[in-house]
XYZ file of N, CA, C and O in Angstrom:
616
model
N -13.354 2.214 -15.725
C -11.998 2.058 -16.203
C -11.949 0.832 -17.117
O -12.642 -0.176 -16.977
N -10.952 1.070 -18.161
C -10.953 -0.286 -19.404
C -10.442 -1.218 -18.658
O -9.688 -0.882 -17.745
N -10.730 -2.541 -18.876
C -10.287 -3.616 -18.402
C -8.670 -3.923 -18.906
O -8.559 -4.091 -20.121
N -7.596 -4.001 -18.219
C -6.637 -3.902 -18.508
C -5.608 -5.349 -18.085
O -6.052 -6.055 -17.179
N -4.712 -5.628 -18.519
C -3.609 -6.898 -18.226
C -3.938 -7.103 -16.260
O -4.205 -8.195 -15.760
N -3.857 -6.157 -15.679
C -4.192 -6.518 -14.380
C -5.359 -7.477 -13.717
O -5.418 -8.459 -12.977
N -6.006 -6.842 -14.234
C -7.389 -7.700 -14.423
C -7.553 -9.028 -15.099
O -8.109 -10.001 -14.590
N -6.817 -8.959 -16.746
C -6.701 -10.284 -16.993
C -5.670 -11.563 -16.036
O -5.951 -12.709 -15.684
N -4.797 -10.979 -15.909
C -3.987 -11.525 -15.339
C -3.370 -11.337 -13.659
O -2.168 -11.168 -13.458
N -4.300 -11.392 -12.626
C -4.195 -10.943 -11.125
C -2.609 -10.755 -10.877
O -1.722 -11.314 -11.522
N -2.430 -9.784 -9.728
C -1.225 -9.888 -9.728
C -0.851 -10.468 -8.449
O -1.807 -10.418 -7.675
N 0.291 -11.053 -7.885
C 0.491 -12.213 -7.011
C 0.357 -11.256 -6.045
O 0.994 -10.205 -6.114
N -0.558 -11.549 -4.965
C -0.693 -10.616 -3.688
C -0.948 -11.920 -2.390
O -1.693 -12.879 -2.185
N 0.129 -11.251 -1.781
C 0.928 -12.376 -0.488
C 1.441 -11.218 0.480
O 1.538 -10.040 0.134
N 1.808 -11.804 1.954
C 1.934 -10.664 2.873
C 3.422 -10.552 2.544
O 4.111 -11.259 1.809
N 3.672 -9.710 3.122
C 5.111 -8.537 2.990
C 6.190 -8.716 4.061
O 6.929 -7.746 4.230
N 6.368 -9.658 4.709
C 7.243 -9.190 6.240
C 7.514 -7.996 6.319
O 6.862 -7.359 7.146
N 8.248 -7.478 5.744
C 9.176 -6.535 5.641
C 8.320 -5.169 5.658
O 8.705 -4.067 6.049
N 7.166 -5.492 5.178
C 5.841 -4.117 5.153
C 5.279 -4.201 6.643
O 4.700 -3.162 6.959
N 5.296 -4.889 7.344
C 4.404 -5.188 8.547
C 4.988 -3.407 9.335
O 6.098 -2.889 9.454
N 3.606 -2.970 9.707
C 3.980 -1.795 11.030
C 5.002 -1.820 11.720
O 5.907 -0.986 11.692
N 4.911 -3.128 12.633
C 5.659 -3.382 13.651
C 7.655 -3.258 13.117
O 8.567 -2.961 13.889
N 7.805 -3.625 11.488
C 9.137 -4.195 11.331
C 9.574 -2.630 10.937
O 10.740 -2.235 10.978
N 8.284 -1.705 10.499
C 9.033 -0.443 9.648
C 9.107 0.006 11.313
O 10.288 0.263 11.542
N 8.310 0.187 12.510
C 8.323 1.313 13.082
C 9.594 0.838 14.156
O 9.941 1.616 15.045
N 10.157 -0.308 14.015
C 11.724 -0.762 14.404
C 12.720 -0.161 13.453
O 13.735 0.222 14.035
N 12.717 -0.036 12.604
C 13.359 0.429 11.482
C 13.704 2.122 11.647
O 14.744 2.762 11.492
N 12.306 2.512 12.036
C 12.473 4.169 11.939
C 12.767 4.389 13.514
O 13.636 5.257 13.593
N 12.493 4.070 14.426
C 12.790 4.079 16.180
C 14.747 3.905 15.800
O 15.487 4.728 16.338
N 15.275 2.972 15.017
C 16.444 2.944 14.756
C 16.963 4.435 14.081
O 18.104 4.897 14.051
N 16.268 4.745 13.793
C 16.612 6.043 12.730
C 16.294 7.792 13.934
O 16.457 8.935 13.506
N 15.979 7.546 14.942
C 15.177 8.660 15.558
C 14.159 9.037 15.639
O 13.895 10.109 16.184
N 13.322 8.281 15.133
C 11.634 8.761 14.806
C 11.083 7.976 15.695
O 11.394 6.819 15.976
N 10.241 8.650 16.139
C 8.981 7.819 17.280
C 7.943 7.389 16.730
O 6.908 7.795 17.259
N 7.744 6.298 15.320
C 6.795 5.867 14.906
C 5.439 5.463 15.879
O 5.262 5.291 17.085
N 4.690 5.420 14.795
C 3.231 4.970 15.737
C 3.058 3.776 15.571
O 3.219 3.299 14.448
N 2.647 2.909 16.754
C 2.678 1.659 17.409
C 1.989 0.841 16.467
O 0.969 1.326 15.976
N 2.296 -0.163 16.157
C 1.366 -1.225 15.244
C 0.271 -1.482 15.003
O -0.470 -1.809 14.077
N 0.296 -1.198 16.389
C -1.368 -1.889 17.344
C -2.681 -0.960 16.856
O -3.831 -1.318 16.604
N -1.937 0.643 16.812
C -3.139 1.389 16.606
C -2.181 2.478 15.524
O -1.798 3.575 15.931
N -1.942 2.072 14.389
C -1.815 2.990 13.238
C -2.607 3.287 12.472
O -3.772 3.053 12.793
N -2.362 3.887 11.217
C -3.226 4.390 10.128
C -2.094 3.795 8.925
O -1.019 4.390 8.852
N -2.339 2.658 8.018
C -1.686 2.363 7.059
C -2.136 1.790 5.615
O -2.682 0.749 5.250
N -1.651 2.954 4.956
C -1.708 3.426 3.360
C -0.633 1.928 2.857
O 0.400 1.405 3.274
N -1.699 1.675 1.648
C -0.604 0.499 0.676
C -1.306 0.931 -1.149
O -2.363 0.723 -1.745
N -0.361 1.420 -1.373
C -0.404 1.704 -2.829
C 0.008 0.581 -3.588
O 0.977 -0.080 -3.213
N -0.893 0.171 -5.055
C -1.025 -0.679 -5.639
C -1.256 -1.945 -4.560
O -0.288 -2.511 -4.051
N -2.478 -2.282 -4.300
C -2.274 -3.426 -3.080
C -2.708 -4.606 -3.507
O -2.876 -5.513 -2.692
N -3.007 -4.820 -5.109
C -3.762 -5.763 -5.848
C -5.040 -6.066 -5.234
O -6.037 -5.346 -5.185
N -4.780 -7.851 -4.530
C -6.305 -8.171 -3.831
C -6.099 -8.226 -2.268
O -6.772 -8.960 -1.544
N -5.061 -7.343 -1.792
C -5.085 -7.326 -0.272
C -4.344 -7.976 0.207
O -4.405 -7.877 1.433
N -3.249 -8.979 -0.306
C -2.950 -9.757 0.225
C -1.647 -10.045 1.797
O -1.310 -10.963 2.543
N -1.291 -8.420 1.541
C -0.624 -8.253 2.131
C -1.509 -7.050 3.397
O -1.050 -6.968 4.536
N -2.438 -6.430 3.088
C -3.215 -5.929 3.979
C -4.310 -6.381 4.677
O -4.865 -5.953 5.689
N -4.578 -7.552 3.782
C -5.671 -8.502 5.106
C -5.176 -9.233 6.140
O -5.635 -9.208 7.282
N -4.488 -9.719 5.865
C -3.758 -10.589 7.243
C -2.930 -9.358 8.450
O -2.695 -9.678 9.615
N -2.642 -8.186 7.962
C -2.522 -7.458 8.959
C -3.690 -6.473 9.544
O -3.617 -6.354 10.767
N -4.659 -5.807 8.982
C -6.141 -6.164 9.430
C -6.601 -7.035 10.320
O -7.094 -6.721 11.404
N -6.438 -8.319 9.838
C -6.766 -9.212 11.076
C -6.103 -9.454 12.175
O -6.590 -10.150 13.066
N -5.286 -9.084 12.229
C -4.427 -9.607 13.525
C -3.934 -8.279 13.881
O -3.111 -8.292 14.796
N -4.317 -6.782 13.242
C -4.288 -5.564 14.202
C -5.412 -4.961 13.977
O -5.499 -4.198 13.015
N -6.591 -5.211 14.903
C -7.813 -4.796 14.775
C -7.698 -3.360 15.112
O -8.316 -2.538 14.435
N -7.062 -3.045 15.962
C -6.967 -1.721 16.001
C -6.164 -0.171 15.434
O -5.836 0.955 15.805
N -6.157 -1.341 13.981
C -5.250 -0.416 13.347
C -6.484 -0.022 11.986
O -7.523 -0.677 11.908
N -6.224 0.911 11.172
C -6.834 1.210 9.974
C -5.865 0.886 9.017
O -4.684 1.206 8.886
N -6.886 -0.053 8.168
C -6.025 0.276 6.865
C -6.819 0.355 5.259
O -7.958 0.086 4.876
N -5.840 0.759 4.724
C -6.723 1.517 3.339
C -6.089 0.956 1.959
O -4.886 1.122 1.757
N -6.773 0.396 1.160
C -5.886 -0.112 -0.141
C -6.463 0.596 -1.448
O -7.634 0.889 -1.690
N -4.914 0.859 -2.504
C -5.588 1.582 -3.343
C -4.969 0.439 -4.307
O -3.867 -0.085 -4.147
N -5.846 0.171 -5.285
C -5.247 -0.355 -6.742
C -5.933 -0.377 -8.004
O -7.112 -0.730 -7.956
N -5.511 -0.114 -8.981
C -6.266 0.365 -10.014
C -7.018 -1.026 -10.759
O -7.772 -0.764 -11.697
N -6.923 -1.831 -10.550
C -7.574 -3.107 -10.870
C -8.355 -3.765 -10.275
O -8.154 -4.655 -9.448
N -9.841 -3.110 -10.906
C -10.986 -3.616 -10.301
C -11.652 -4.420 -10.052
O -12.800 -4.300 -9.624
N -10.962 -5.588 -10.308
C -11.060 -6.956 -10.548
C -10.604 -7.654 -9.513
O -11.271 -8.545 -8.987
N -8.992 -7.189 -8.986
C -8.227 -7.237 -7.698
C -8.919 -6.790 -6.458
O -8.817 -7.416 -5.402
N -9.861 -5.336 -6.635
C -10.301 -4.783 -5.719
C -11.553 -5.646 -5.374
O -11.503 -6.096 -4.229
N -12.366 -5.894 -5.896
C -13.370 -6.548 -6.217
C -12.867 -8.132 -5.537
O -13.210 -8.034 -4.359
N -12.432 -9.071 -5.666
C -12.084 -10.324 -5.016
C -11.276 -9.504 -3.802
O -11.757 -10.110 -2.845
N -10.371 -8.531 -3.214
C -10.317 -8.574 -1.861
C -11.195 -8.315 -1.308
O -11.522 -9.192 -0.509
N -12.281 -6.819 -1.340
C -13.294 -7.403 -0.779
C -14.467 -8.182 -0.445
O -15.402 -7.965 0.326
N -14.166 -9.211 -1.272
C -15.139 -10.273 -1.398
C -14.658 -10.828 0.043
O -15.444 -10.547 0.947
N -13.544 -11.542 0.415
C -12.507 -11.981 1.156
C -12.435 -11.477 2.461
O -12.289 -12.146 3.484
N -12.594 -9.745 2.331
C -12.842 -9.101 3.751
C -14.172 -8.704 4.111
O -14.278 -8.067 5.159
N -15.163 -8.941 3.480
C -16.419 -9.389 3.591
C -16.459 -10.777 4.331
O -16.974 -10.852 5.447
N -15.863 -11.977 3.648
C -16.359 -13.286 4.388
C -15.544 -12.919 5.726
O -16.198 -13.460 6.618
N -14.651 -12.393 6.200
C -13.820 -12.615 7.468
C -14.605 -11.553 8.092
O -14.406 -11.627 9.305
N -15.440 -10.561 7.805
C -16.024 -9.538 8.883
C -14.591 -8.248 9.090
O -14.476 -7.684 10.178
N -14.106 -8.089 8.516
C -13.266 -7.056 8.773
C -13.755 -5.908 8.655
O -14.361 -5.582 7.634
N -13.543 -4.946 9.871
C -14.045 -3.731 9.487
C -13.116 -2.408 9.633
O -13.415 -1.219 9.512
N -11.820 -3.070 9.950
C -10.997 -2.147 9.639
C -10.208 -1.667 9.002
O -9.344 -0.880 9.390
N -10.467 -2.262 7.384
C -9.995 -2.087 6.401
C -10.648 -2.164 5.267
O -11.544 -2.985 5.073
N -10.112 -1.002 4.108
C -10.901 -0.500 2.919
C -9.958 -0.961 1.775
O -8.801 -1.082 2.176
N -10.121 -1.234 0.543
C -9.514 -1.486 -0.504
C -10.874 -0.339 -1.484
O -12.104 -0.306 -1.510
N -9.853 0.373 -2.096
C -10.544 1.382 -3.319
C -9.624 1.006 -4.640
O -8.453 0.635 -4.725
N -10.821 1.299 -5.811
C -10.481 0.876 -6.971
C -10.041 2.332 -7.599
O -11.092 2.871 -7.946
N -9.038 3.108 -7.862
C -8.273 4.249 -8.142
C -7.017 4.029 -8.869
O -6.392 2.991 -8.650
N -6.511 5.029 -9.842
C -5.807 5.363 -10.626
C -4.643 6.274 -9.619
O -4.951 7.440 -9.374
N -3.649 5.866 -9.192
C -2.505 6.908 -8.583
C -2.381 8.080 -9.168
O -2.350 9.084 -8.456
N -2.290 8.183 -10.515
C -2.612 9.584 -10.956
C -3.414 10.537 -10.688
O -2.936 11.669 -10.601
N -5.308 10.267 -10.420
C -6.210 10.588 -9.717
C -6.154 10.743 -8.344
O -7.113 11.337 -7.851
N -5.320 10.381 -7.631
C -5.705 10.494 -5.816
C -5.362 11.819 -5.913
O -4.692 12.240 -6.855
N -5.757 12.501 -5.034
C -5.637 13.579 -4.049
C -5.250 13.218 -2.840
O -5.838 12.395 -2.138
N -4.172 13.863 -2.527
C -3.304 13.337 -1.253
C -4.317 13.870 -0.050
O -4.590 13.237 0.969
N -4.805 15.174 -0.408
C -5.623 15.881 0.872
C -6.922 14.841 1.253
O -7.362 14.735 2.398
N -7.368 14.210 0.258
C -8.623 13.594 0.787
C -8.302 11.959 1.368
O -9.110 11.206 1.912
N -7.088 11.743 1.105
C -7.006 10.579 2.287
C -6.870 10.926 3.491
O -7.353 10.040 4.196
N -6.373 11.940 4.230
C -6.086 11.932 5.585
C -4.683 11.427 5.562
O -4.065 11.142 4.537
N -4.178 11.331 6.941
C -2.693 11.129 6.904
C -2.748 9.687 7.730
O -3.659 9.173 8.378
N -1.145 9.171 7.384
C -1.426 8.171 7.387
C 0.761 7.926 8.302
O 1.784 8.525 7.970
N 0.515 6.556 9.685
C 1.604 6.427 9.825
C 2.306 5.481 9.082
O 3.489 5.330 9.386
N 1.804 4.751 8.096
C 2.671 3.790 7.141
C 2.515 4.214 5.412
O 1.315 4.384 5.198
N 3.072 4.363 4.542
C 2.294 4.174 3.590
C 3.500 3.425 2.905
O 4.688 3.712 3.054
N 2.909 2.273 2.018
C 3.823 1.309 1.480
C 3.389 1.193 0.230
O 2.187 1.293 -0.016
N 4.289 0.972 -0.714
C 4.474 0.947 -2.351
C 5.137 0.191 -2.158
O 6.158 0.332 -1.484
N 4.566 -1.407 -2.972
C 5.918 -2.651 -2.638
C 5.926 -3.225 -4.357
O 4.943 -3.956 -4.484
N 6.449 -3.158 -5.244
C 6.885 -3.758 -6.097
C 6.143 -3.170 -7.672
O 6.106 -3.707 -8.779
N 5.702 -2.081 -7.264
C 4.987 -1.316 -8.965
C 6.126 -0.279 -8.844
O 6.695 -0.275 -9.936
N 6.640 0.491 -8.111
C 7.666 1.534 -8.738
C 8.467 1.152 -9.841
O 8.702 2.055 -10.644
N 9.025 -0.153 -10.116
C 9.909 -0.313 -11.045
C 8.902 -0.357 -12.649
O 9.429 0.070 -13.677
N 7.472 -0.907 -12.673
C 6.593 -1.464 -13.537
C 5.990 0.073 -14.171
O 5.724 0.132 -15.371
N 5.857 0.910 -13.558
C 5.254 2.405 -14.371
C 5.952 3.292 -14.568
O 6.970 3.606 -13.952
N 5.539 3.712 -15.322
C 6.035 5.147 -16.211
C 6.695 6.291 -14.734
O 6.552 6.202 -13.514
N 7.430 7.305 -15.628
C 7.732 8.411 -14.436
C 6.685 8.781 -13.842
O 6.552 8.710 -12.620
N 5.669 9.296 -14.771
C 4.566 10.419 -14.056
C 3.883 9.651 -12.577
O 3.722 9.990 -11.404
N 3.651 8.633 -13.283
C 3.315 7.495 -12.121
C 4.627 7.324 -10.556
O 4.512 7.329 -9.330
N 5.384 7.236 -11.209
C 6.819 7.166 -9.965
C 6.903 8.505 -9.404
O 6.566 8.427 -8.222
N 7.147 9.481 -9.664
C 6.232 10.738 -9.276
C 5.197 11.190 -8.205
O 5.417 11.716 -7.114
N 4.236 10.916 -8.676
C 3.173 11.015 -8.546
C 2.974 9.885 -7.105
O 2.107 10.021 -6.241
N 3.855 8.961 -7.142
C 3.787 8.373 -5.566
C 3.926 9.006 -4.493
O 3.295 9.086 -3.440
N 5.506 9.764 -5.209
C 5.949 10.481 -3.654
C 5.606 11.876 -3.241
O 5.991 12.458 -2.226
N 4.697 12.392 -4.339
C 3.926 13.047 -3.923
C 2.500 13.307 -3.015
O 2.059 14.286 -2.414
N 1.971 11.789 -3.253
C 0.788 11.066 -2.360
C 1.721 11.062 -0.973
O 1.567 11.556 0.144
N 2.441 10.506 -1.408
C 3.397 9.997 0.274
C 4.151 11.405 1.078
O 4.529 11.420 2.250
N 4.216 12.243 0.350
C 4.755 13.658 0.930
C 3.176 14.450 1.519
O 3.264 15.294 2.411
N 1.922 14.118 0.989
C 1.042 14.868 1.055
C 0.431 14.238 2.182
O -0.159 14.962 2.984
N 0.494 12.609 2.432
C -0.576 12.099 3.512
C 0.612 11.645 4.489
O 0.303 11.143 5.570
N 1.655 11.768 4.222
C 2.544 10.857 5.530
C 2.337 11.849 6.878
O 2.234 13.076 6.857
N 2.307 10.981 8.036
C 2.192 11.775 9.234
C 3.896 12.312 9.591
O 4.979 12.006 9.092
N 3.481 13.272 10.727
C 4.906 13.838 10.777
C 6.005 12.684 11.340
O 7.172 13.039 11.506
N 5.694 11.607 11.564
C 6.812 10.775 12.170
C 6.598 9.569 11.525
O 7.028 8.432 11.719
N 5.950 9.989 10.831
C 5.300 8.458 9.423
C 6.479 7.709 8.346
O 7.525 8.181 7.903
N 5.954 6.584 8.168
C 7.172 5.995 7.580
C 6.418 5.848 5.866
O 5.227 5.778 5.561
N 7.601 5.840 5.020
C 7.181 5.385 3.796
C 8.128 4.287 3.215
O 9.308 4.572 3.006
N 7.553 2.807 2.897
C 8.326 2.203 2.357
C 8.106 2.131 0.739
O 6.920 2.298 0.455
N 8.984 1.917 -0.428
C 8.942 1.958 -1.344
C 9.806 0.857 -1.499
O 10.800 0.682 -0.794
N 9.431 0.085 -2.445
C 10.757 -1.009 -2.478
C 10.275 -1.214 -4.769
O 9.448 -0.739 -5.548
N 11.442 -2.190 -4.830
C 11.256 -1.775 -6.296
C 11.923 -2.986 -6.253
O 12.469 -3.331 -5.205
N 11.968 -3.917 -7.574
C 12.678 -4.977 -7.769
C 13.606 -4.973 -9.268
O 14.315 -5.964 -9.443
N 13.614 -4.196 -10.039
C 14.766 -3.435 -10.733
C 14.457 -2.021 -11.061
O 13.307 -1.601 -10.931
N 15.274 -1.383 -11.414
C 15.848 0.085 -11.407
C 14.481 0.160 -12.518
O 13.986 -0.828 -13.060
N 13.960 1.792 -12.723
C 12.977 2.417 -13.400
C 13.770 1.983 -15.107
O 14.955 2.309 -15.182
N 13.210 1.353 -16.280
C 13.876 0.762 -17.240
C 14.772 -0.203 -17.377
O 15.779 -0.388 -18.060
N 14.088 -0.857 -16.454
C 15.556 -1.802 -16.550
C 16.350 -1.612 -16.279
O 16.765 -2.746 -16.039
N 17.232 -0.881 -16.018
C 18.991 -0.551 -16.014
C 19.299 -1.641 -14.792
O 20.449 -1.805 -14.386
């Protein structure tokens, strides 16, 4: 893949409160859903830069899986440098294009989180999320999407 602004310029990756297992599967238990427990989920983070929000929950839920996708291989590349030095082995960061995934070959998943690129890409791309997230979410699975202004600005 061409080396692109992502790469030149990292993008700020810090943990999420608000993404943590534990805060969505309070969230959806509020809603009627019997989310899956923190402790031992399966959780998807689209665009995840260098992990920053999926290593520190990795570490402190060993018994959870988690999987990072971001198209900046540069990002991907320094998180797992990072989850290499800490020994983590329950978490993956892949270097992928959202356009390219196939929802069938991730497996399903009880979290999957998109935190702050929905507003930054094109439709096909905005799209093309909630179609990943319709294809791998488990049946009582949560999806957070959060956006920090409307698709164009508005």
């Amino acid at each position: 893949m061409a080396v692109d602004s992502y790469d030149e310029i990292p993008y700020d990756s810090t943990p999420i409160y608000e993404t943590h297992p534990g805060n969505l599967a309070l969230s959806g238990a509020l809603f009627g859903l019997e989310p899956a427990p923190a402790e031992r989920c399966r959780y998807l983070e689209l665009g995840c830069a260098s992990g920053g929000n999926l290593i520190p929950l990795a570490y402190y839920l060993p018994d959870s899986e988690f999987l990072g996708i971001e198209r900046s291989a540069e990002q991907v590349r320094a998180g797992r440098a990072l989850i290499a030095t800490l020994g983590l082995r329950n978490i993956r960061l892949e270097q992928a294009d959202v356009l390219a995934l196939d929802p069938s070959s991730l497996g399903r998943f009880d979290y999957i989180v998109a935190h702050g690129f929905y507003s930054w890409v094109p439709e096909p791309v905005r799209r093309r999320l909630f179609e990943i997230a319709s294809g791998a979410l488990a049946p009582q699975g949560i999806a957070y999407v959060s956006y920090n202004t409307l698709p164009g600005w508005r």
